[in-house]
Amino acid sequence: MSNWLLRFAHKIHRQSTYYCCYILFPHIRPSEMGKKLLLMDVDCGVDDAQAIMMALAAPNVQLLGITCCHGNTPIDNVCKNVLRVLKVCHRMEIPVFRGACLPLLEDEMSGAVYHGTDGLGDAPDPSAPGLEQVQTEHAVNAMIRIIAEHPGQVRRTQCREDNYNRQHSVGTSQF
């Protein structure tokens, strides 16, 4: 990994950004067409918004879809935030899927202290896309379908912060 990227990652970490998902992208196995196929699973606060933008900016990454789940903010805000990021990046063609509306394994916790009540710092956006842009297919079904359509080529990325000891991790799964 290049020196400037390491310095940039260190600077971002020092500025209390949760984690740097872009460190993942060089490790994603390329598809037959040369692009690295990525499926992101997010609870879109500012950290995941940054990760989405970095994935979109990577010339060697093809983002196949974004699945949303409750986390930093309620599921409707998560979906709206992902759509806001895609709109700003002029990438509204990327499908967004709604998933779990409550935590499945842990107690519900709020990320409002870090991300604002809407998940993106409570910055108003009157021109934000509406939820009608979200696909009707459930996120879990979408993951299964997308992975089956690209066997052995898809990397699913999930960014996570442990709310108890503030450790950050990026979970990846190769399919």
mmCIF file of C-alpha atoms in Angstrom:
data_model
loop_
_atom_site.group_PDB
_atom_site.id
_atom_site.type_symbol
_atom_site.label_atom_id
_atom_site.label_comp_id
_atom_site.label_asym_id
_atom_site.label_seq_id
_atom_site.Cartn_x
_atom_site.Cartn_y
_atom_site.Cartn_z
ATOM 1 C CA MET A 1 0.000 0.000 0.000
ATOM 2 C CA SER A 2 1.347 3.410 -0.905
ATOM 3 C CA ASN A 3 2.724 5.833 1.687
ATOM 4 C CA TRP A 4 0.230 8.603 0.916
ATOM 5 C CA LEU A 5 -2.659 6.203 1.518
ATOM 6 C CA LEU A 6 -1.225 5.141 4.874
ATOM 7 C CA ARG A 7 -0.711 8.776 5.875
ATOM 8 C CA PHE A 8 -4.238 9.608 4.755
ATOM 9 C CA ALA A 9 -5.681 6.643 6.690
ATOM 10 C CA HIS A 10 -3.777 7.711 9.811
ATOM 11 C CA LYS A 11 -5.018 11.297 9.447
ATOM 12 C CA ILE A 12 -8.622 10.137 9.045
ATOM 13 C CA HIS A 13 -8.292 7.874 12.090
ATOM 14 C CA ARG A 14 -6.859 10.726 14.159
ATOM 15 C CA GLN A 15 -9.840 12.863 13.227
ATOM 16 C CA SER A 16 -12.111 10.276 14.894
ATOM 17 C CA THR A 17 -13.555 8.821 11.721
ATOM 18 C CA TYR A 18 -14.745 5.367 12.685
ATOM 19 C CA TYR A 19 -12.819 3.246 10.244
ATOM 20 C CA CYS A 20 -11.367 3.334 6.790
ATOM 21 C CA CYS A 21 -13.230 0.989 4.487
ATOM 22 C CA TYR A 22 -11.082 1.974 1.539
ATOM 23 C CA ILE A 23 -8.265 -0.167 2.911
ATOM 24 C CA LEU A 24 -10.426 -3.142 1.888
ATOM 25 C CA PHE A 25 -10.767 -2.412 -1.749
ATOM 26 C CA PRO A 26 -7.301 -3.558 -2.909
ATOM 27 C CA HIS A 27 -8.026 -6.987 -1.414
ATOM 28 C CA ILE A 28 -11.264 -7.659 -3.286
ATOM 29 C CA ARG A 29 -10.878 -10.419 -5.855
ATOM 30 C CA PRO A 30 -11.379 -9.093 -9.396
ATOM 31 C CA SER A 31 -14.234 -10.430 -11.493
ATOM 32 C CA GLU A 32 -13.627 -11.856 -14.928
ATOM 33 C CA MET A 33 -14.080 -8.371 -16.408
ATOM 34 C CA GLY A 34 -11.362 -6.906 -14.192
ATOM 35 C CA LYS A 35 -13.614 -4.910 -11.879
ATOM 36 C CA LYS A 36 -13.868 -5.864 -8.227
ATOM 37 C CA LEU A 37 -17.508 -6.579 -7.410
ATOM 38 C CA LEU A 38 -18.706 -5.125 -4.126
ATOM 39 C CA LEU A 39 -21.972 -5.371 -2.206
ATOM 40 C CA MET A 40 -22.117 -2.981 0.750
ATOM 41 C CA ASP A 41 -24.217 -3.513 3.886
ATOM 42 C CA VAL A 42 -24.587 -0.221 5.762
ATOM 43 C CA ASP A 43 -26.397 1.595 8.562
ATOM 44 C CA CYS A 44 -25.498 4.828 6.793
ATOM 45 C CA GLY A 45 -24.151 7.364 9.220
ATOM 46 C CA VAL A 46 -21.336 9.686 8.194
ATOM 47 C CA ASP A 47 -18.807 6.835 8.324
ATOM 48 C CA ASP A 48 -20.704 4.627 5.897
ATOM 49 C CA ALA A 49 -21.484 7.615 3.661
ATOM 50 C CA GLN A 50 -17.736 8.167 3.387
ATOM 51 C CA ALA A 51 -17.142 4.482 2.632
ATOM 52 C CA ILE A 52 -19.803 4.518 -0.107
ATOM 53 C CA MET A 53 -18.210 7.576 -1.728
ATOM 54 C CA MET A 54 -14.787 5.938 -1.621
ATOM 55 C CA ALA A 55 -16.139 2.767 -3.212
ATOM 56 C CA LEU A 56 -17.837 4.825 -5.930
ATOM 57 C CA ALA A 57 -14.627 6.748 -6.596
ATOM 58 C CA ALA A 58 -12.489 3.612 -6.929
ATOM 59 C CA PRO A 59 -12.030 2.968 -10.665
ATOM 60 C CA ASN A 60 -11.482 -0.759 -10.137
ATOM 61 C CA VAL A 61 -14.628 -1.345 -8.026
ATOM 62 C CA GLN A 62 -18.135 -2.009 -9.305
ATOM 63 C CA LEU A 63 -20.731 -1.456 -6.601
ATOM 64 C CA LEU A 64 -23.517 -3.961 -7.314
ATOM 65 C CA GLY A 65 -25.887 -2.731 -4.632
ATOM 66 C CA ILE A 66 -26.259 -1.327 -1.150
ATOM 67 C CA THR A 67 -28.265 -3.063 1.552
ATOM 68 C CA CYS A 68 -29.512 -1.028 4.484
ATOM 69 C CA CYS A 69 -30.178 -1.997 8.084
ATOM 70 C CA HIS A 70 -31.041 -0.232 11.320
ATOM 71 C CA GLY A 71 -27.978 0.961 13.223
ATOM 72 C CA ASN A 72 -26.658 4.498 13.498
ATOM 73 C CA THR A 73 -30.172 5.719 12.740
ATOM 74 C CA PRO A 74 -33.577 4.105 12.034
ATOM 75 C CA ILE A 75 -33.981 2.202 8.755
ATOM 76 C CA ASP A 76 -35.905 4.939 6.901
ATOM 77 C CA ASN A 77 -33.103 7.415 7.626
ATOM 78 C CA VAL A 78 -30.506 4.844 6.555
ATOM 79 C CA CYS A 79 -32.239 4.366 3.192
ATOM 80 C CA LYS A 80 -32.657 8.138 2.723
ATOM 81 C CA ASN A 81 -28.988 8.715 3.579
ATOM 82 C CA VAL A 82 -27.778 6.131 1.067
ATOM 83 C CA LEU A 83 -29.982 7.712 -1.596
ATOM 84 C CA ARG A 84 -28.640 11.165 -0.701
ATOM 85 C CA VAL A 85 -25.057 9.936 -1.124
ATOM 86 C CA LEU A 86 -25.862 8.247 -4.440
ATOM 87 C CA LYS A 87 -27.586 11.406 -5.697
ATOM 88 C CA VAL A 88 -24.641 13.631 -4.778
ATOM 89 C CA CYS A 89 -22.305 11.174 -6.540
ATOM 90 C CA HIS A 90 -24.602 10.975 -9.607
ATOM 91 C CA ARG A 91 -24.958 7.192 -9.184
ATOM 92 C CA MET A 92 -28.690 6.713 -8.669
ATOM 93 C CA GLU A 93 -28.580 3.600 -10.879
ATOM 94 C CA ILE A 94 -27.109 1.593 -7.992
ATOM 95 C CA PRO A 95 -29.916 -0.369 -6.319
ATOM 96 C CA VAL A 96 -30.677 0.219 -2.638
ATOM 97 C CA PHE A 97 -32.407 -2.477 -0.572
ATOM 98 C CA ARG A 98 -34.151 -2.174 2.798
ATOM 99 C CA GLY A 99 -33.232 -4.789 5.407
ATOM 100 C CA ALA A 100 -33.702 -5.238 9.152
ATOM 101 C CA CYS A 101 -35.553 -2.402 10.859
ATOM 102 C CA LEU A 102 -34.307 -3.395 14.346
ATOM 103 C CA PRO A 103 -31.120 -5.034 15.640
ATOM 104 C CA LEU A 104 -31.277 -8.817 15.340
ATOM 105 C CA LEU A 105 -28.669 -9.816 17.928
ATOM 106 C CA GLU A 106 -27.921 -6.804 20.112
ATOM 107 C CA ASP A 107 -29.852 -4.230 22.092
ATOM 108 C CA GLU A 108 -30.928 -1.160 20.179
ATOM 109 C CA MET A 109 -28.481 1.733 20.565
ATOM 110 C CA SER A 110 -28.501 5.203 19.079
ATOM 111 C CA GLY A 111 -25.691 6.724 17.054
ATOM 112 C CA ALA A 112 -27.206 10.212 17.334
ATOM 113 C CA VAL A 113 -24.320 11.434 19.500
ATOM 114 C CA TYR A 114 -21.898 10.779 16.632
ATOM 115 C CA HIS A 115 -24.046 11.052 13.514
ATOM 116 C CA GLY A 116 -26.951 13.337 14.449
ATOM 117 C CA THR A 117 -30.537 12.152 14.682
ATOM 118 C CA ASP A 118 -30.814 11.639 10.915
ATOM 119 C CA GLY A 119 -27.459 9.854 10.622
ATOM 120 C CA LEU A 120 -25.819 12.541 8.473
ATOM 121 C CA GLY A 121 -25.219 15.276 11.010
ATOM 122 C CA ASP A 122 -28.751 16.694 10.798
ATOM 123 C CA ALA A 123 -27.823 18.610 7.644
ATOM 124 C CA PRO A 124 -31.086 19.407 5.824
ATOM 125 C CA ASP A 125 -31.436 18.349 2.196
ATOM 126 C CA PRO A 126 -34.734 19.534 0.687
ATOM 127 C CA SER A 127 -33.915 17.892 -2.650
ATOM 128 C CA ALA A 128 -33.188 14.452 -1.176
ATOM 129 C CA PRO A 129 -34.592 11.504 -3.137
ATOM 130 C CA GLY A 130 -37.687 9.853 -1.717
ATOM 131 C CA LEU A 131 -37.985 6.340 -0.349
ATOM 132 C CA GLU A 132 -39.834 5.243 -3.493
ATOM 133 C CA GLN A 133 -36.336 4.837 -4.995
ATOM 134 C CA VAL A 134 -35.644 1.921 -2.612
ATOM 135 C CA GLN A 135 -36.111 -1.489 -4.240
ATOM 136 C CA THR A 136 -39.048 -3.604 -3.072
ATOM 137 C CA GLU A 137 -36.869 -6.724 -2.788
ATOM 138 C CA HIS A 138 -35.736 -7.336 0.810
ATOM 139 C CA ALA A 139 -32.008 -6.827 1.468
ATOM 140 C CA VAL A 140 -31.415 -10.466 2.450
ATOM 141 C CA ASN A 141 -33.043 -11.740 -0.742
ATOM 142 C CA ALA A 142 -31.059 -9.205 -2.761
ATOM 143 C CA MET A 143 -27.781 -10.371 -1.189
ATOM 144 C CA ILE A 144 -28.564 -13.999 -2.005
ATOM 145 C CA ARG A 145 -29.573 -13.152 -5.582
ATOM 146 C CA ILE A 146 -26.605 -10.862 -6.327
ATOM 147 C CA ILE A 147 -24.090 -13.330 -4.900
ATOM 148 C CA ALA A 148 -25.682 -16.185 -6.893
ATOM 149 C CA GLU A 149 -25.474 -14.103 -10.089
ATOM 150 C CA HIS A 150 -21.710 -13.625 -9.617
ATOM 151 C CA PRO A 151 -20.402 -16.843 -7.993
ATOM 152 C CA GLY A 152 -16.976 -16.479 -6.393
ATOM 153 C CA GLN A 153 -16.636 -12.833 -7.398
ATOM 154 C CA VAL A 154 -18.601 -10.770 -4.883
ATOM 155 C CA ARG A 155 -17.177 -9.276 -1.728
ATOM 156 C CA ARG A 156 -19.725 -8.189 0.864
ATOM 157 C CA THR A 157 -18.469 -5.427 3.128
ATOM 158 C CA GLN A 158 -19.931 -4.454 6.469
ATOM 159 C CA CYS A 159 -18.465 -1.677 8.598
ATOM 160 C CA ARG A 160 -19.013 -2.064 12.317
ATOM 161 C CA GLU A 161 -18.288 -0.296 15.561
ATOM 162 C CA ASP A 162 -18.469 -2.185 18.846
ATOM 163 C CA ASN A 163 -20.595 0.101 21.009
ATOM 164 C CA TYR A 164 -19.165 -1.270 24.243
ATOM 165 C CA ASN A 165 -15.428 -0.850 23.803
ATOM 166 C CA ARG A 166 -15.377 1.475 20.750
ATOM 167 C CA GLN A 167 -13.346 -0.948 18.656
ATOM 168 C CA HIS A 168 -13.849 -0.609 14.940
ATOM 169 C CA SER A 169 -13.744 -3.332 12.348
ATOM 170 C CA VAL A 170 -14.574 -3.979 8.763
ATOM 171 C CA GLY A 171 -16.119 -7.355 8.120
ATOM 172 C CA THR A 172 -15.714 -8.843 4.681
ATOM 173 C CA SER A 173 -17.024 -12.033 3.211
ATOM 174 C CA GLN A 174 -15.985 -13.515 -0.125
ATOM 175 C CA PHE A 175 -18.735 -15.272 -2.094
#
